[in-house]
Each structure stands twice: as structure tokens, then as C-alpha cells.
Amino acid sequence: MKPLRAPSKSRELAARVLHAAVVMLREAGGKLPSREIKARLAESFNAEPWAAEIIESNGFPRWENYLLFFSIDSVKAGWIEKTDGIWTLTPAGVEASHLAPREFLDRGTEAYQRWRKQRREQQFEATGTAPSDASDPELAVESEQGPPEERMLEIQRDAHLLLADELLQRLKAMSWQGFERAVVQVLLGMGYGGSRKEAGQALQRAGDEGIDGFINEDRLGLDVIYVQAKKWADASVGRPEIQKFVGALAGKQASKGIFITTSRYTDDARDYAQRLRERVILIDGSRLAELMIEFNVGAFSAVAFELKKINLDFFNES
């Protein structure tokens, strides 16, 4: 199998760290707290000066940064599951743990690239925003040689994709009260609903893992919007659900509505919504997660990087 990346000092360290972690998991019966994994790895890798070097941006040693960053590949490959600070090695992960360290890392990277390409294609279908060339694994490798600002933007986009994916999974696992809180906070962030108390009182639990109700379109309450939100795990929202929603709009003498789901919409449902006389906005799980990131709902800014450039005017002596 052709590796995605040429050998490098960083990749070699990442391969050793991650492989040591999965072998440790396998020998422990397949499950360990992340803090115990890091404590055991520290005994080995803190003895290596370059691996133990502290990264200034977050205060963690280099090997720990690599563990956290590259373990994401193993999660997307279906080899590791992370839940509430516990790492679990899946049956596929047990099999993969017998690979050589570099092959383990490269296969995980390939799996991550496939996941990233799929997520960006889904993003394009939902928003019409074209994915970047780096959604192609081969081009992604080439992009690493591009200008620093392009590489930093690429890293940020990848981090947002991963964060959005995790936010969506956690949303689906929340109680309806927690789901309501997330929806209210997103709507407030978008400028709807007046105060948080007013928006929270306006929305009520529905009988099918969802909530519905009215919110103010603006803080003065000059117009109202009807909202339905469905906390569905996998089933797609089809045209019949949107038709019922439009019927509810008519019954409540409303002309604007927002339909939110943690799953997705069928093409037929989207086409139907676009042809309506009433203004109906469809927000699927991917878009909801993006809005949560945009308005810091369930997320926060962790690290900021400053990129400096040379000031040519300073050296102009003419």
C-alpha cells in the first residue's frame, strides 16, 4: 500500500505513539481511561527530548499533541471509540493493532481522508459551498507545501469538520431538554427569539423527539416564526413531514417557519420547501452543528494563532 505521506520525523513519532497506545489498549482488554493511557506513554516518551518538548501554543508535550491529533484518524477508521474520557478498542481496531506502526498510521490517515471527503461533499449538498481541492487525499498531501496561511486555513477547516461531527453526535444523545437549550441558543445567536427566557418559554416539547412553538423574528416581536425541531438519529425527514409543517403554519396563520433536524432531508423535501409560497428554512444536522460553532453554542475558541509577515515598508530607504 502506498503511504499518503513521505516519511518524516513527525510522522515517525506519531506512528510510534499511536501504535503504543492501541497495543496498550489491546493488552488491557480493550478499554482504558485516556488519562491512564497518557500516563503510561509519558513514562516512555518523556525520556526523549524532542518528543517531550512542550508546544508553546497549548502547553502539552509534542508526543501528547500527536496522540490527540492522530487518534482522530483511528476514530474515523472505526478502530477507537472515545466516550466520556474512556478509549475503547473496537474489534476492527484489535485487528489493526497488529499492523506495523507506520502502516497503522497511514491506513488511519487514509480512512480520515475518506471521511473528510464525504463530509465536505455533504456540506456542498447542504450549503452549495464547493469543497476545497484538499478533499482529495492526494491533493491534500500536496497542499501541505503551500503558503502558511493556506495550510492554517486548511487545518482550521478540518478542525471545524471534526468539531461539527462531534457536536452532532452529542446532540443526538442529549435529552429533549438539552436539545431545546441548544436550539434556543442557536436561534438567539441568529438574532431570533428576543431574550433567552422568552425564547425558552415559547418552545414546547413535541411528542416525536422534538420541540415546536413560536419565536419572535426580532426583539420587538413585530413578526413571529414557527419552529419545529426533530432530534432524530438516522431517519431522513421527507416531504410528508414538511407538508405537515406547512399545514401547521397555515393553521397558526404564520407565513414563516424554521424546521430543524439532527438528521438530514430527502431531496424531495428540499425541492418541495423551495417551491413553497411560505418562507420555510430547513436546517439539517450538519448545518445545525456549523451554526453551533459559529455562535459558540457548546463550543469555544481554544487556540488562536498569529501569523506575522515581513513589513517591506520598514526596509524601504528611498
Tab-separated table of C-alpha atoms in Angstrom:
chain	number	residue	atom	x	y	z
A	1	MET	CA	0.000	0.000	0.000
A	2	LYS	CA	1.348	3.399	-0.994
A	3	PRO	CA	1.592	5.684	2.070
A	4	LEU	CA	-0.171	9.015	1.848
A	5	ARG	CA	2.823	10.922	3.135
A	6	ALA	CA	6.562	10.713	2.803
A	7	PRO	CA	8.383	9.593	5.955
A	8	SER	CA	9.156	12.445	8.338
A	9	LYS	CA	10.389	12.808	11.875
A	10	SER	CA	6.927	13.939	12.971
A	11	ARG	CA	5.129	11.046	11.276
A	12	GLU	CA	7.569	8.530	12.709
A	13	LEU	CA	6.947	9.813	16.233
A	14	ALA	CA	3.187	9.910	15.671
A	15	ALA	CA	3.254	6.316	14.411
A	16	ARG	CA	5.167	5.099	17.457
A	17	VAL	CA	2.979	6.970	19.941
A	18	LEU	CA	-0.340	5.921	18.443
A	19	HIS	CA	0.707	2.306	17.913
A	20	ALA	CA	1.933	2.089	21.507
A	21	ALA	CA	-1.469	3.377	22.656
A	22	VAL	CA	-3.507	0.810	20.697
A	23	VAL	CA	-1.252	-2.066	21.758
A	24	MET	CA	-1.684	-0.882	25.345
A	25	LEU	CA	-5.461	-0.885	24.872
A	26	ARG	CA	-5.408	-4.359	23.365
A	27	GLU	CA	-3.325	-5.787	26.198
A	28	ALA	CA	-5.592	-4.122	28.787
A	29	GLY	CA	-8.673	-5.839	27.400
A	30	GLY	CA	-9.690	-3.089	25.002
A	31	LYS	CA	-10.681	-0.239	27.327
A	32	LEU	CA	-8.761	2.370	29.354
A	33	PRO	CA	-9.264	5.938	30.622
A	34	SER	CA	-7.431	8.424	28.409
A	35	ARG	CA	-5.547	9.812	31.427
A	36	GLU	CA	-4.119	6.344	32.146
A	37	ILE	CA	-3.051	5.917	28.519
A	38	LYS	CA	-1.239	9.251	28.611
A	39	ALA	CA	0.348	8.495	31.982
A	40	ARG	CA	1.785	5.211	30.717
A	41	LEU	CA	3.010	6.724	27.453
A	42	ALA	CA	4.668	9.562	29.354
A	43	GLU	CA	6.978	7.041	31.035
A	44	SER	CA	8.488	6.235	27.635
A	45	PHE	CA	8.201	9.359	25.518
A	46	ASN	CA	9.068	11.966	28.150
A	47	ALA	CA	12.533	10.406	28.118
A	48	GLU	CA	13.015	11.548	24.509
A	49	PRO	CA	13.951	15.263	24.412
A	50	TRP	CA	12.311	16.085	21.064
A	51	ALA	CA	9.159	14.089	21.829
A	52	ALA	CA	8.895	15.686	25.281
A	53	GLU	CA	9.381	19.251	24.027
A	54	ILE	CA	6.494	21.461	25.164
A	55	ILE	CA	4.424	23.022	22.375
A	56	GLU	CA	4.011	26.689	23.290
A	57	SER	CA	0.500	27.102	21.838
A	58	ASN	CA	-1.128	24.648	24.274
A	59	GLY	CA	1.466	23.637	26.863
A	60	PHE	CA	1.419	19.905	26.019
A	61	PRO	CA	4.476	17.832	25.069
A	62	ARG	CA	4.890	17.074	21.372
A	63	TRP	CA	4.110	13.363	21.736
A	64	GLU	CA	0.808	14.106	23.524
A	65	ASN	CA	-0.233	16.548	20.807
A	66	TYR	CA	0.441	13.852	18.222
A	67	LEU	CA	-1.526	11.287	20.228
A	68	LEU	CA	-4.602	13.514	20.446
A	69	PHE	CA	-4.365	14.726	16.843
A	70	PHE	CA	-3.672	11.431	15.066
A	71	SER	CA	-6.011	9.357	17.233
A	72	ILE	CA	-8.795	11.174	15.377
A	73	ASP	CA	-7.772	9.181	12.287
A	74	SER	CA	-8.259	5.943	14.219
A	75	VAL	CA	-11.690	7.083	15.380
A	76	LYS	CA	-12.769	7.797	11.797
A	77	ALA	CA	-11.329	4.431	10.723
A	78	GLY	CA	-13.601	2.729	13.263
A	79	TRP	CA	-10.712	1.416	15.355
A	80	ILE	CA	-11.119	3.513	18.502
A	81	GLU	CA	-14.192	4.911	20.252
A	82	LYS	CA	-13.926	7.798	22.722
A	83	THR	CA	-16.712	8.320	25.250
A	84	ASP	CA	-16.512	10.453	28.393
A	85	GLY	CA	-12.745	10.124	28.697
A	86	ILE	CA	-12.681	6.379	28.001
A	87	TRP	CA	-10.915	4.939	24.954
A	88	THR	CA	-12.277	1.648	23.627
A	89	LEU	CA	-10.585	-0.522	21.007
A	90	THR	CA	-13.136	-1.974	18.561
A	91	PRO	CA	-12.806	-5.475	17.021
A	92	ALA	CA	-11.523	-3.805	13.840
A	93	GLY	CA	-9.067	-1.871	15.993
A	94	VAL	CA	-7.790	-5.071	17.600
A	95	GLU	CA	-7.052	-6.434	14.135
A	96	ALA	CA	-5.416	-3.176	13.015
A	97	SER	CA	-3.241	-3.061	16.147
A	98	HIS	CA	-1.200	-5.953	14.728
A	99	LEU	CA	-0.041	-3.768	11.821
A	100	ALA	CA	3.395	-2.172	11.873
A	101	PRO	CA	3.325	1.355	13.381
A	102	ARG	CA	3.756	3.230	10.072
A	103	GLU	CA	1.183	1.121	8.244
A	104	PHE	CA	-1.262	1.608	11.112
A	105	LEU	CA	-0.831	5.373	10.916
A	106	ASP	CA	-1.033	5.511	7.108
A	107	ARG	CA	-4.196	3.406	6.945
A	108	GLY	CA	-5.774	5.567	9.606
A	109	THR	CA	-4.878	8.684	7.625
A	110	GLU	CA	-6.468	7.196	4.511
A	111	ALA	CA	-9.659	6.493	6.472
A	112	TYR	CA	-9.702	10.054	7.787
A	113	GLN	CA	-9.244	11.476	4.283
A	114	ARG	CA	-12.182	9.411	3.024
A	115	TRP	CA	-14.322	10.667	5.909
A	116	ARG	CA	-13.264	14.257	5.244
A	117	LYS	CA	-14.111	13.985	1.552
A	118	GLN	CA	-17.541	12.556	2.373
A	119	ARG	CA	-18.260	15.294	4.938
A	120	ARG	CA	-17.266	18.041	2.521
A	121	GLU	CA	-19.464	16.556	-0.182
A	122	GLN	CA	-22.342	16.527	2.313
A	123	GLN	CA	-21.544	20.145	3.167
A	124	PHE	CA	-21.675	21.027	-0.517
A	125	GLU	CA	-25.065	19.310	-0.905
A	126	ALA	CA	-26.426	21.166	2.120
A	127	THR	CA	-24.982	24.638	1.527
A	128	GLY	CA	-23.887	24.784	-2.102
A	129	THR	CA	-20.381	25.750	-0.954
A	130	ALA	CA	-17.845	23.864	-3.030
A	131	PRO	CA	-15.345	21.782	-1.039
A	132	SER	CA	-11.689	22.695	-1.408
A	133	ASP	CA	-9.261	20.651	-3.517
A	134	ALA	CA	-7.820	19.210	-0.335
A	135	SER	CA	-10.864	16.928	-0.076
A	136	ASP	CA	-8.870	14.725	-2.458
A	137	PRO	CA	-6.292	12.778	-0.377
A	138	GLU	CA	-3.524	13.147	-2.977
A	139	LEU	CA	-4.107	16.889	-3.341
A	140	ALA	CA	-4.271	17.241	0.423
A	141	VAL	CA	-0.699	15.969	0.616
A	142	GLU	CA	0.435	18.484	-1.995
A	143	SER	CA	-1.345	21.319	-0.174
A	144	GLU	CA	0.987	20.847	2.786
A	145	GLN	CA	3.670	22.514	0.714
A	146	GLY	CA	1.542	25.625	0.099
A	147	PRO	CA	1.736	29.057	1.771
A	148	PRO	CA	1.475	29.016	5.604
A	149	GLU	CA	-1.836	30.916	5.614
A	150	GLU	CA	-3.389	28.341	3.266
A	151	ARG	CA	-2.172	25.464	5.421
A	152	MET	CA	-3.501	27.157	8.567
A	153	LEU	CA	-6.902	27.695	6.953
A	154	GLU	CA	-6.928	24.056	5.881
A	155	ILE	CA	-6.171	22.940	9.432
A	156	GLN	CA	-8.959	25.199	10.716
A	157	ARG	CA	-11.447	23.761	8.212
A	158	ASP	CA	-10.519	20.222	9.214
A	159	ALA	CA	-10.826	21.077	12.904
A	160	HIS	CA	-14.296	22.531	12.286
A	161	LEU	CA	-15.387	19.401	10.413
A	162	LEU	CA	-14.288	17.228	13.310
A	163	LEU	CA	-15.896	19.522	15.869
A	164	ALA	CA	-19.164	19.652	13.915
A	165	ASP	CA	-19.218	15.863	13.714
A	166	GLU	CA	-18.730	15.527	17.470
A	167	LEU	CA	-21.315	18.221	18.257
A	168	LEU	CA	-23.895	16.436	16.125
A	169	GLN	CA	-23.268	13.083	17.813
A	170	ARG	CA	-23.631	14.683	21.236
A	171	LEU	CA	-26.819	16.491	20.189
A	172	LYS	CA	-28.394	13.192	19.178
A	173	ALA	CA	-27.545	11.730	22.585
A	174	MET	CA	-28.963	14.670	24.591
A	175	SER	CA	-32.236	14.746	26.490
A	176	TRP	CA	-35.009	16.768	24.883
A	177	GLN	CA	-34.384	19.498	27.473
A	178	GLY	CA	-30.735	19.731	26.451
A	179	PHE	CA	-31.715	19.680	22.797
A	180	GLU	CA	-34.177	22.510	23.413
A	181	ARG	CA	-31.460	24.536	25.133
A	182	ALA	CA	-29.125	24.078	22.156
A	183	VAL	CA	-31.827	25.060	19.651
A	184	VAL	CA	-32.789	28.145	21.677
A	185	GLN	CA	-29.169	29.266	21.935
A	186	VAL	CA	-28.632	28.851	18.187
A	187	LEU	CA	-31.803	30.798	17.364
A	188	LEU	CA	-30.774	33.586	19.733
A	189	GLY	CA	-27.359	33.649	18.114
A	190	MET	CA	-29.042	34.080	14.733
A	191	GLY	CA	-30.906	37.104	16.112
A	192	TYR	CA	-34.300	35.469	16.685
A	193	GLY	CA	-36.328	34.937	19.809
A	194	GLY	CA	-35.878	38.117	21.858
A	195	SER	CA	-34.454	37.140	25.254
A	196	ARG	CA	-33.394	33.634	26.208
A	197	LYS	CA	-36.262	33.399	28.708
A	198	GLU	CA	-38.819	34.440	26.085
A	199	ALA	CA	-37.467	32.004	23.517
A	200	GLY	CA	-37.331	29.150	26.018
A	201	GLN	CA	-40.925	29.752	27.124
A	202	ALA	CA	-42.116	29.879	23.516
A	203	LEU	CA	-40.866	26.394	22.624
A	204	GLN	CA	-42.502	23.260	24.000
A	205	ARG	CA	-41.836	19.558	23.779
A	206	ALA	CA	-43.455	17.681	20.900
A	207	GLY	CA	-44.350	14.004	21.044
A	208	ASP	CA	-41.821	12.746	18.495
A	209	GLU	CA	-38.413	13.545	19.980
A	210	GLY	CA	-38.714	17.195	19.108
A	211	ILE	CA	-39.929	20.643	20.102
A	212	ASP	CA	-42.144	23.229	18.487
A	213	GLY	CA	-43.529	26.683	19.064
A	214	PHE	CA	-43.310	30.338	18.077
A	215	ILE	CA	-40.372	32.700	18.460
A	216	ASN	CA	-40.131	36.408	17.713
A	217	GLU	CA	-38.410	37.274	14.458
A	218	ASP	CA	-36.927	40.327	16.172
A	219	ARG	CA	-36.559	41.636	19.699
A	220	LEU	CA	-39.623	43.865	19.313
A	221	GLY	CA	-41.872	40.951	18.404
A	222	LEU	CA	-43.121	42.616	15.203
A	223	ASP	CA	-43.355	39.242	13.477
A	224	VAL	CA	-43.242	35.623	14.591
A	225	ILE	CA	-41.693	32.466	13.190
A	226	TYR	CA	-42.984	28.961	13.750
A	227	VAL	CA	-40.263	26.484	14.731
A	228	GLN	CA	-40.160	22.704	14.754
A	229	ALA	CA	-37.062	20.748	15.732
A	230	LYS	CA	-36.673	16.968	15.487
A	231	LYS	CA	-33.977	15.093	17.403
A	232	TRP	CA	-33.781	12.142	15.051
A	233	ALA	CA	-30.792	9.807	14.935
A	234	ASP	CA	-30.768	8.401	11.413
A	235	ALA	CA	-34.134	8.639	9.648
A	236	SER	CA	-34.263	11.323	6.948
A	237	VAL	CA	-37.002	13.957	7.022
A	238	GLY	CA	-39.140	13.513	3.917
A	239	ARG	CA	-41.644	15.640	2.076
A	240	PRO	CA	-44.640	14.433	4.174
A	241	GLU	CA	-43.090	15.929	7.331
A	242	ILE	CA	-42.550	19.269	5.593
A	243	GLN	CA	-46.107	19.197	4.244
A	244	LYS	CA	-47.430	18.686	7.778
A	245	PHE	CA	-45.241	21.557	8.944
A	246	VAL	CA	-46.653	23.834	6.227
A	247	GLY	CA	-50.145	22.768	7.237
A	248	ALA	CA	-49.357	23.758	10.811
A	249	LEU	CA	-48.132	27.138	9.556
A	250	ALA	CA	-51.459	27.726	7.831
A	251	GLY	CA	-53.384	26.626	10.898
A	252	LYS	CA	-51.470	29.076	13.051
A	253	GLN	CA	-51.724	31.869	10.443
A	254	ALA	CA	-47.939	32.052	10.127
A	255	SER	CA	-46.042	32.658	6.889
A	256	LYS	CA	-42.512	31.888	8.065
A	257	GLY	CA	-41.057	28.749	9.571
A	258	ILE	CA	-37.805	27.079	10.548
A	259	PHE	CA	-37.613	23.284	10.507
A	260	ILE	CA	-34.587	21.823	12.296
A	261	THR	CA	-33.446	18.215	12.410
A	262	THR	CA	-30.358	16.440	13.693
A	263	SER	CA	-30.594	14.049	10.737
A	264	ARG	CA	-30.996	15.108	7.074
A	265	TYR	CA	-33.641	15.947	4.473
A	266	THR	CA	-34.533	13.987	1.376
A	267	ASP	CA	-34.065	15.707	-1.984
A	268	ASP	CA	-37.845	15.656	-2.417
A	269	ALA	CA	-38.298	17.511	0.881
A	270	ARG	CA	-35.784	20.194	-0.103
A	271	ASP	CA	-37.322	20.652	-3.567
A	272	TYR	CA	-40.778	20.980	-2.037
A	273	ALA	CA	-39.618	23.583	0.509
A	274	GLN	CA	-38.002	25.696	-2.208
A	275	ARG	CA	-41.250	25.888	-4.209
A	276	LEU	CA	-43.425	26.987	-1.306
A	277	ARG	CA	-45.123	30.372	-1.162
A	278	GLU	CA	-44.433	30.413	2.572
A	279	ARG	CA	-40.868	31.083	3.673
A	280	VAL	CA	-39.597	27.818	5.177
A	281	ILE	CA	-35.956	27.360	6.181
A	282	LEU	CA	-34.616	23.807	6.513
A	283	ILE	CA	-31.656	23.266	8.850
A	284	ASP	CA	-30.207	19.753	8.867
A	285	GLY	CA	-27.812	18.232	11.377
A	286	SER	CA	-24.668	19.341	9.565
A	287	ARG	CA	-25.882	22.931	9.271
A	288	LEU	CA	-27.067	22.968	12.896
A	289	ALA	CA	-23.609	21.882	14.048
A	290	GLU	CA	-21.999	24.607	11.912
A	291	LEU	CA	-24.292	27.209	13.472
A	292	MET	CA	-23.369	25.962	16.938
A	293	ILE	CA	-19.709	26.536	16.099
A	294	GLU	CA	-20.409	29.961	14.593
A	295	PHE	CA	-22.340	31.167	17.642
A	296	ASN	CA	-20.259	29.315	20.283
A	297	VAL	CA	-23.080	27.032	21.399
A	298	GLY	CA	-21.450	24.002	23.011
A	299	ALA	CA	-18.080	25.141	21.648
A	300	PHE	CA	-15.475	27.771	22.412
A	301	SER	CA	-12.279	29.159	20.915
A	302	ALA	CA	-9.403	27.111	22.317
A	303	VAL	CA	-6.279	28.208	20.449
A	304	ALA	CA	-5.516	31.314	18.384
A	305	PHE	CA	-2.535	31.524	16.057
A	306	GLU	CA	-0.912	34.754	14.937
A	307	LEU	CA	0.813	34.689	11.551
A	308	LYS	CA	3.280	37.532	11.005
A	309	LYS	CA	4.731	38.776	7.711
A	310	ILE	CA	7.636	40.991	6.818
A	311	ASN	CA	6.948	44.740	6.699
A	312	LEU	CA	8.534	45.776	3.394
A	313	ASP	CA	7.909	49.474	4.101
A	314	PHE	CA	10.296	49.258	7.054
A	315	PHE	CA	13.146	48.314	4.722
A	316	ASN	CA	12.310	50.890	2.057
A	317	GLU	CA	15.035	53.537	2.464
A	318	SER	CA	14.222	55.555	-0.661
